C-alpha positions as a printed NumPy array, in Angstrom:
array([[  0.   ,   0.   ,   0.   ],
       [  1.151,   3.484,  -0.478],
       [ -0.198,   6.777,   1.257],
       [  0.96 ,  10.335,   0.553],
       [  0.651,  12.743,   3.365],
       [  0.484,  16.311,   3.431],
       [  1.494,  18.344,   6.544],
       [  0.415,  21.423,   7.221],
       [  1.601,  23.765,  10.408],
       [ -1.929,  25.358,  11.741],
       [ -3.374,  22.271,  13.087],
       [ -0.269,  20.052,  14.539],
       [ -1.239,  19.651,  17.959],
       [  0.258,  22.662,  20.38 ],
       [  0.135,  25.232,  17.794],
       [ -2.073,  28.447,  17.543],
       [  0.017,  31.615,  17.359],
       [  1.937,  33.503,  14.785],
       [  5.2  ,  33.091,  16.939],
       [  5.156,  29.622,  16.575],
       [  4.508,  29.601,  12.532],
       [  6.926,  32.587,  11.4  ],
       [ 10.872,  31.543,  10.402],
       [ 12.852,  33.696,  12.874],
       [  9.908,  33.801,  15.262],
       [ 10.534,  33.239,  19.09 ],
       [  8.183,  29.669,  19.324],
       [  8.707,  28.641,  15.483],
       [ 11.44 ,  26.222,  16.78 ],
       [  9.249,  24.516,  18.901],
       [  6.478,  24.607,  16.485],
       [  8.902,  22.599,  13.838],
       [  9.534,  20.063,  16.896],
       [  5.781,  19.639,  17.499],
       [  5.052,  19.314,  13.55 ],
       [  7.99 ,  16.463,  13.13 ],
       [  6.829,  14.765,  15.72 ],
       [  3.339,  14.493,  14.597],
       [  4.861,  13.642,  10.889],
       [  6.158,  10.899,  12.61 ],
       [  3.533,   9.557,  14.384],
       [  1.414,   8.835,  11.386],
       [  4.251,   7.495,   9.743],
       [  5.047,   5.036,  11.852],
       [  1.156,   4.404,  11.931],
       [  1.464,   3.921,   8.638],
       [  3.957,   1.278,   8.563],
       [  1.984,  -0.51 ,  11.317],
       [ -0.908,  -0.686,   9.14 ],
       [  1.355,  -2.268,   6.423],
       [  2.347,   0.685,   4.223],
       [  4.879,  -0.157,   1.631],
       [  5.403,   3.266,   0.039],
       [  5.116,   6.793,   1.918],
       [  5.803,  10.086,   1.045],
       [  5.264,  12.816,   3.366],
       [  4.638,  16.976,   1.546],
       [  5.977,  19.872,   3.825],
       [  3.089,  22.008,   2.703],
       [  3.374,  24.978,   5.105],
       [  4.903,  28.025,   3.805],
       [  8.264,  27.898,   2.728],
       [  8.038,  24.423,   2.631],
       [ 10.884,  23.535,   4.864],
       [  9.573,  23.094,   8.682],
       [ 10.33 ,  19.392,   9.209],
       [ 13.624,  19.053,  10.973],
       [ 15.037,  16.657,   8.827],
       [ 17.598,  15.024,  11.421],
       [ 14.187,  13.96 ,  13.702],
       [ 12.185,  12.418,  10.654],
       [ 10.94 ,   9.014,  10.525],
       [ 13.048,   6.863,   8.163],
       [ 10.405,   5.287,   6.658],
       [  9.242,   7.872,   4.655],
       [ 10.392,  10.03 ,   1.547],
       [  9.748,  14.114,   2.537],
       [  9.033,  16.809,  -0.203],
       [ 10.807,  19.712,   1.089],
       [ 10.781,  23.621,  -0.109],
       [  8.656,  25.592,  -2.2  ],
       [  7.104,  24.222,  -5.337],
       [  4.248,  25.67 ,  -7.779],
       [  0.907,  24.689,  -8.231],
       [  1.647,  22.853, -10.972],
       [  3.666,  20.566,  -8.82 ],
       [  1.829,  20.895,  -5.864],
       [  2.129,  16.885,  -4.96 ],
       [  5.956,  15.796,  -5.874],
       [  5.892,  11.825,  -6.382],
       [  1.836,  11.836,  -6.568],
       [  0.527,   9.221,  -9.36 ],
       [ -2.051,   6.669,  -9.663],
       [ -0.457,   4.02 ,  -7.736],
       [ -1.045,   5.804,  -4.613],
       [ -3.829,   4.072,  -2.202],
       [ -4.851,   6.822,  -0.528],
       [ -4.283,  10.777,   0.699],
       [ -3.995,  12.202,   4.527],
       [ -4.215,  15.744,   5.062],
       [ -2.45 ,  16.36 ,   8.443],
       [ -2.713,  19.237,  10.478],
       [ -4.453,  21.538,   8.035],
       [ -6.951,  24.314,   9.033],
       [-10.388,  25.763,   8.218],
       [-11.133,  28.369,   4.875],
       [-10.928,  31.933,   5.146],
       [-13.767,  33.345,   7.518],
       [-14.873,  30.052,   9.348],
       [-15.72 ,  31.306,  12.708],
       [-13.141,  30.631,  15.855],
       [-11.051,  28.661,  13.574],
       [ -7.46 ,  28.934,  14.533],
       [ -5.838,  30.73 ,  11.783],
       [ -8.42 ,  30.33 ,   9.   ],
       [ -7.373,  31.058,   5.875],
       [ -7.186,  29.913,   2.653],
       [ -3.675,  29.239,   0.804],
       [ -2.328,  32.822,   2.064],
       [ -4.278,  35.238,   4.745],
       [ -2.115,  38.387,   3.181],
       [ -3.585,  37.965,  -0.374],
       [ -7.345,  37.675,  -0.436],
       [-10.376,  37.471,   1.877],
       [-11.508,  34.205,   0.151],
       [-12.115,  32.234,  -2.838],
       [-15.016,  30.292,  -4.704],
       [-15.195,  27.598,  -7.226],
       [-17.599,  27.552,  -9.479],
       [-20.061,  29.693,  -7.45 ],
       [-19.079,  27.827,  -3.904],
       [-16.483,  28.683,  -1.381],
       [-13.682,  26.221,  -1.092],
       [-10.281,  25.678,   1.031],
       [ -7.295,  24.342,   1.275],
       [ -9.01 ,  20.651,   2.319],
       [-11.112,  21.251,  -0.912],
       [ -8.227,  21.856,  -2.983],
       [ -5.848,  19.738,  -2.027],
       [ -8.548,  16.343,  -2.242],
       [ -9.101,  18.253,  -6.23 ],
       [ -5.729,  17.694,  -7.252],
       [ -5.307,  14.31 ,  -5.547],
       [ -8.737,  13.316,  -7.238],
       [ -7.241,  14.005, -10.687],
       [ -5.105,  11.236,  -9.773],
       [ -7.632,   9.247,  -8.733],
       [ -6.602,   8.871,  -4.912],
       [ -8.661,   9.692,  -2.38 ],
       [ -8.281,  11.826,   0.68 ],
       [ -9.075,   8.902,   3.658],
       [ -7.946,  11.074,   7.063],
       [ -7.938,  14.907,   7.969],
       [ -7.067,  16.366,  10.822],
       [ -6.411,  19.927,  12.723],
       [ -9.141,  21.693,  15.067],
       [-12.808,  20.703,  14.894],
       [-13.68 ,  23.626,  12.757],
       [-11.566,  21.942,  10.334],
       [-12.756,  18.718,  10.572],
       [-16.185,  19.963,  10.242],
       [-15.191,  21.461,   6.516],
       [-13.619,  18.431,   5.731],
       [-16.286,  16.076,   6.199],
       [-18.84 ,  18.543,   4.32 ],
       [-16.557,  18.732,   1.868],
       [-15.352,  14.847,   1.24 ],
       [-17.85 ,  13.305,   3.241],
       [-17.51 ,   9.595,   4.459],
       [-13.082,   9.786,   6.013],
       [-11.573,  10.14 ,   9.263],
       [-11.007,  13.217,  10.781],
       [ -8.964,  13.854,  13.666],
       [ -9.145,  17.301,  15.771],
       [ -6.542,  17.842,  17.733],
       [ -7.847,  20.984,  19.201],
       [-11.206,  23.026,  19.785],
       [-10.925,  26.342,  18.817],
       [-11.868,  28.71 ,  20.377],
       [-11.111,  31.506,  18.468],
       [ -8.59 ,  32.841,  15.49 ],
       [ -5.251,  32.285,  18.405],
       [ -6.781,  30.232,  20.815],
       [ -7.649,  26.854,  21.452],
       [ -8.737,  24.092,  24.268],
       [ -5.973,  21.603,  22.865],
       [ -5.078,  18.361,  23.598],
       [ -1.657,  17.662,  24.996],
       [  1.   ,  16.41 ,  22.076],
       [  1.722,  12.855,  23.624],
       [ -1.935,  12.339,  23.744],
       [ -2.488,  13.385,  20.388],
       [ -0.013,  11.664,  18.647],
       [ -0.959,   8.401,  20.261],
       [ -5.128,   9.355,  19.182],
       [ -3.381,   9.939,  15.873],
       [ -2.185,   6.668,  15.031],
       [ -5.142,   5.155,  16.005],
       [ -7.116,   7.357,  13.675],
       [ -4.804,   6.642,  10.643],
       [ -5.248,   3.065,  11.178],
       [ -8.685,   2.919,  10.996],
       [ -8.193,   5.577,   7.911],
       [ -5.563,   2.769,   5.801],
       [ -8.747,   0.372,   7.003],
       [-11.433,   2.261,   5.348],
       [ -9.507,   3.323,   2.363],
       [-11.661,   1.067,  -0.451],
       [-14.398,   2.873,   0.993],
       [-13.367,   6.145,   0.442],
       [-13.739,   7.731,  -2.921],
       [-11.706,  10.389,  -5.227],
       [-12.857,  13.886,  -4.703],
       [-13.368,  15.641,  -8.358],
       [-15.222,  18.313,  -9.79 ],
       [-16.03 ,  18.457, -13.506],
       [-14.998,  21.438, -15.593],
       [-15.031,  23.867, -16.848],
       [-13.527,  26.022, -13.838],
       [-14.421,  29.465, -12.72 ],
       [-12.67 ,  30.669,  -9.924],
       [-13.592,  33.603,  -7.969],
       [-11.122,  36.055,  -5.687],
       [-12.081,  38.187,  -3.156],
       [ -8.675,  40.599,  -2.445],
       [ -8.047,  42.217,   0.489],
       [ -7.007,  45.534,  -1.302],
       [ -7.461,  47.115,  -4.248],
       [ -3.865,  47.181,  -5.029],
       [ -3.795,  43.916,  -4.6  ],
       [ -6.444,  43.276,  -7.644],
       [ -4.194,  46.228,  -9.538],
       [ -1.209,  43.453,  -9.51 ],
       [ -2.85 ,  41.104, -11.269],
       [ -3.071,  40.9  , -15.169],
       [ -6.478,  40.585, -17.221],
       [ -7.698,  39.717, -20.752],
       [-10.893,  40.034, -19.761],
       [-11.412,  36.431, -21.085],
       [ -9.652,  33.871, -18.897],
       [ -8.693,  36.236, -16.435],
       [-11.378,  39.204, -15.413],
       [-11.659,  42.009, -12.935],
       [-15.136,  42.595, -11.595],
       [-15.027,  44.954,  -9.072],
       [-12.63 ,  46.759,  -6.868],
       [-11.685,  43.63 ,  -5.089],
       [-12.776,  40.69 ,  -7.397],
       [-11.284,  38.797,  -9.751],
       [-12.559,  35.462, -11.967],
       [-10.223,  32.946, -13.526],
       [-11.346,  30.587, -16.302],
       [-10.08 ,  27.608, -17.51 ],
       [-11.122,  23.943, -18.46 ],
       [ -8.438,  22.569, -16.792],
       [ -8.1  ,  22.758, -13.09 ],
       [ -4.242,  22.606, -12.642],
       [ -4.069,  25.506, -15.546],
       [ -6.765,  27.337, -13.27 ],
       [ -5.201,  27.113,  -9.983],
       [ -1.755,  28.227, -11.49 ],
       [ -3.108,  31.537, -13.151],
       [ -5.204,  32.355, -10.149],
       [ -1.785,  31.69 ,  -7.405]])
């Protein structure tokens, strides 16, 4: 069996405030402890359950939080920044299934810890084809075009809640409850981690039940910037790409991957 895993930073067990998710920030280093260890946890979970094959996706900003000397050595690690178009390193067909660890709730959710959706500098929020979507929504898109399904989310329950709206029938896993944007009641790390492999057990379990998330095209993707300027950046041939307003901008395409790398 093989799993790909992608880790984000907001929902790893521990972690709530900007110190602790900033390079060069006073708590980031401990925040990179906390997120390895979690990595490892459902890796080693993973090879429990039988896993052959794992690769595990820094996919929190720069794209290099893991401390590499503390990873698991079962696993292969994408590490640093790569484009939409290569959003999933190592991602084909083969794979058996998706996790989506430690992610966090789309721009706006209510007492979310650190909503947002790809970037909270660069726009309010964003639709697809006339309904809002996240990062969980995303991410299970471009896994779907592979035809693997995302089996196990986790982060606070405000996440989990989007997830199973938006996939329906996984495993989720909060590790927190928010109780607002930098606050949480969470649960301690040890206890998490060992919750965690428990949950991505019964996730490699209910894999055959879980289906490929996918959306049929053509795409329109809507952008709701934070500042004018922000729209003034942004080129438009009033075809594919189109301002509307002050703040709003639509992206066309058939092709999702195409759509997704225009619009970041």
């Amino acid at each position: 069996m093989k799993f790909y895993v992608s880790a984000d930073m907001e929902g790893i067990s521990g972690i709530m405030l900007p110190d602790q998710l900033l390079r060069g920030a006073p708590l980031y280093e401990e925040a990179r402890h906390l997120l390895t260890m979690e990595v490892n946890a459902v890796t080693e979970a993973l090879v429990e359950a039988g896993a052959t094959q794992i690769i595990v996706k820094d996919a929190h900003g720069s794209g290099f939080n893991f401390i590499p000397e503390l990873l698991h050595p079962a696993a292969d690690y994408v590490m640093g920044a790569t484009r939409v178009e290569q959003r999933f390193p190592g991602l084909d067909s083969s794979f058996d299934g998706a996790f989506l660890l430690g992610y966090h709730a789309m721009n706006g959710t209510r007492e979310a810890v650190r909503d947002h959706t790809m970037t909270s500098q660069g726009w309010q929020s964003i639709q697809l084809n006339g309904r809002m979507i996240g990062e969980i929504g995303l991410d299970a898109l471009i896994f779907g075009l592979y035809g693997v399904p995302v089996c196990l989310v986790s982060g606070d329950d405000k996440t989990c809640s989007e997830a199973e709206d938006e996939l329906g029938d996984i495993v989720v896993y909060a590790t927190k409850t928010a109780t607002g944007r930098h606050s949480a009641i969470i649960k301690p790390p040890l206890r998490s981690r060992l919750e965690l492999k428990d949950a991505v057990k019964q996730a490699v379990q209910h894999t055959a039940f879980c289906k490929p998330y996918s959306l049929p095209g053509p795409y329109e993707l809507m952008m709701r910037f934070l500042h004018t300027e922000q729209a003034d950046a942004r080129r438009y041939d009033n075809v594919n790409a189109q301002r509307m307003d002050g703040l709003t901008a639509v992206y066309r395409s058939e092709n999702l991957i195409d759509l997704l790398a225009a619009a970041f």
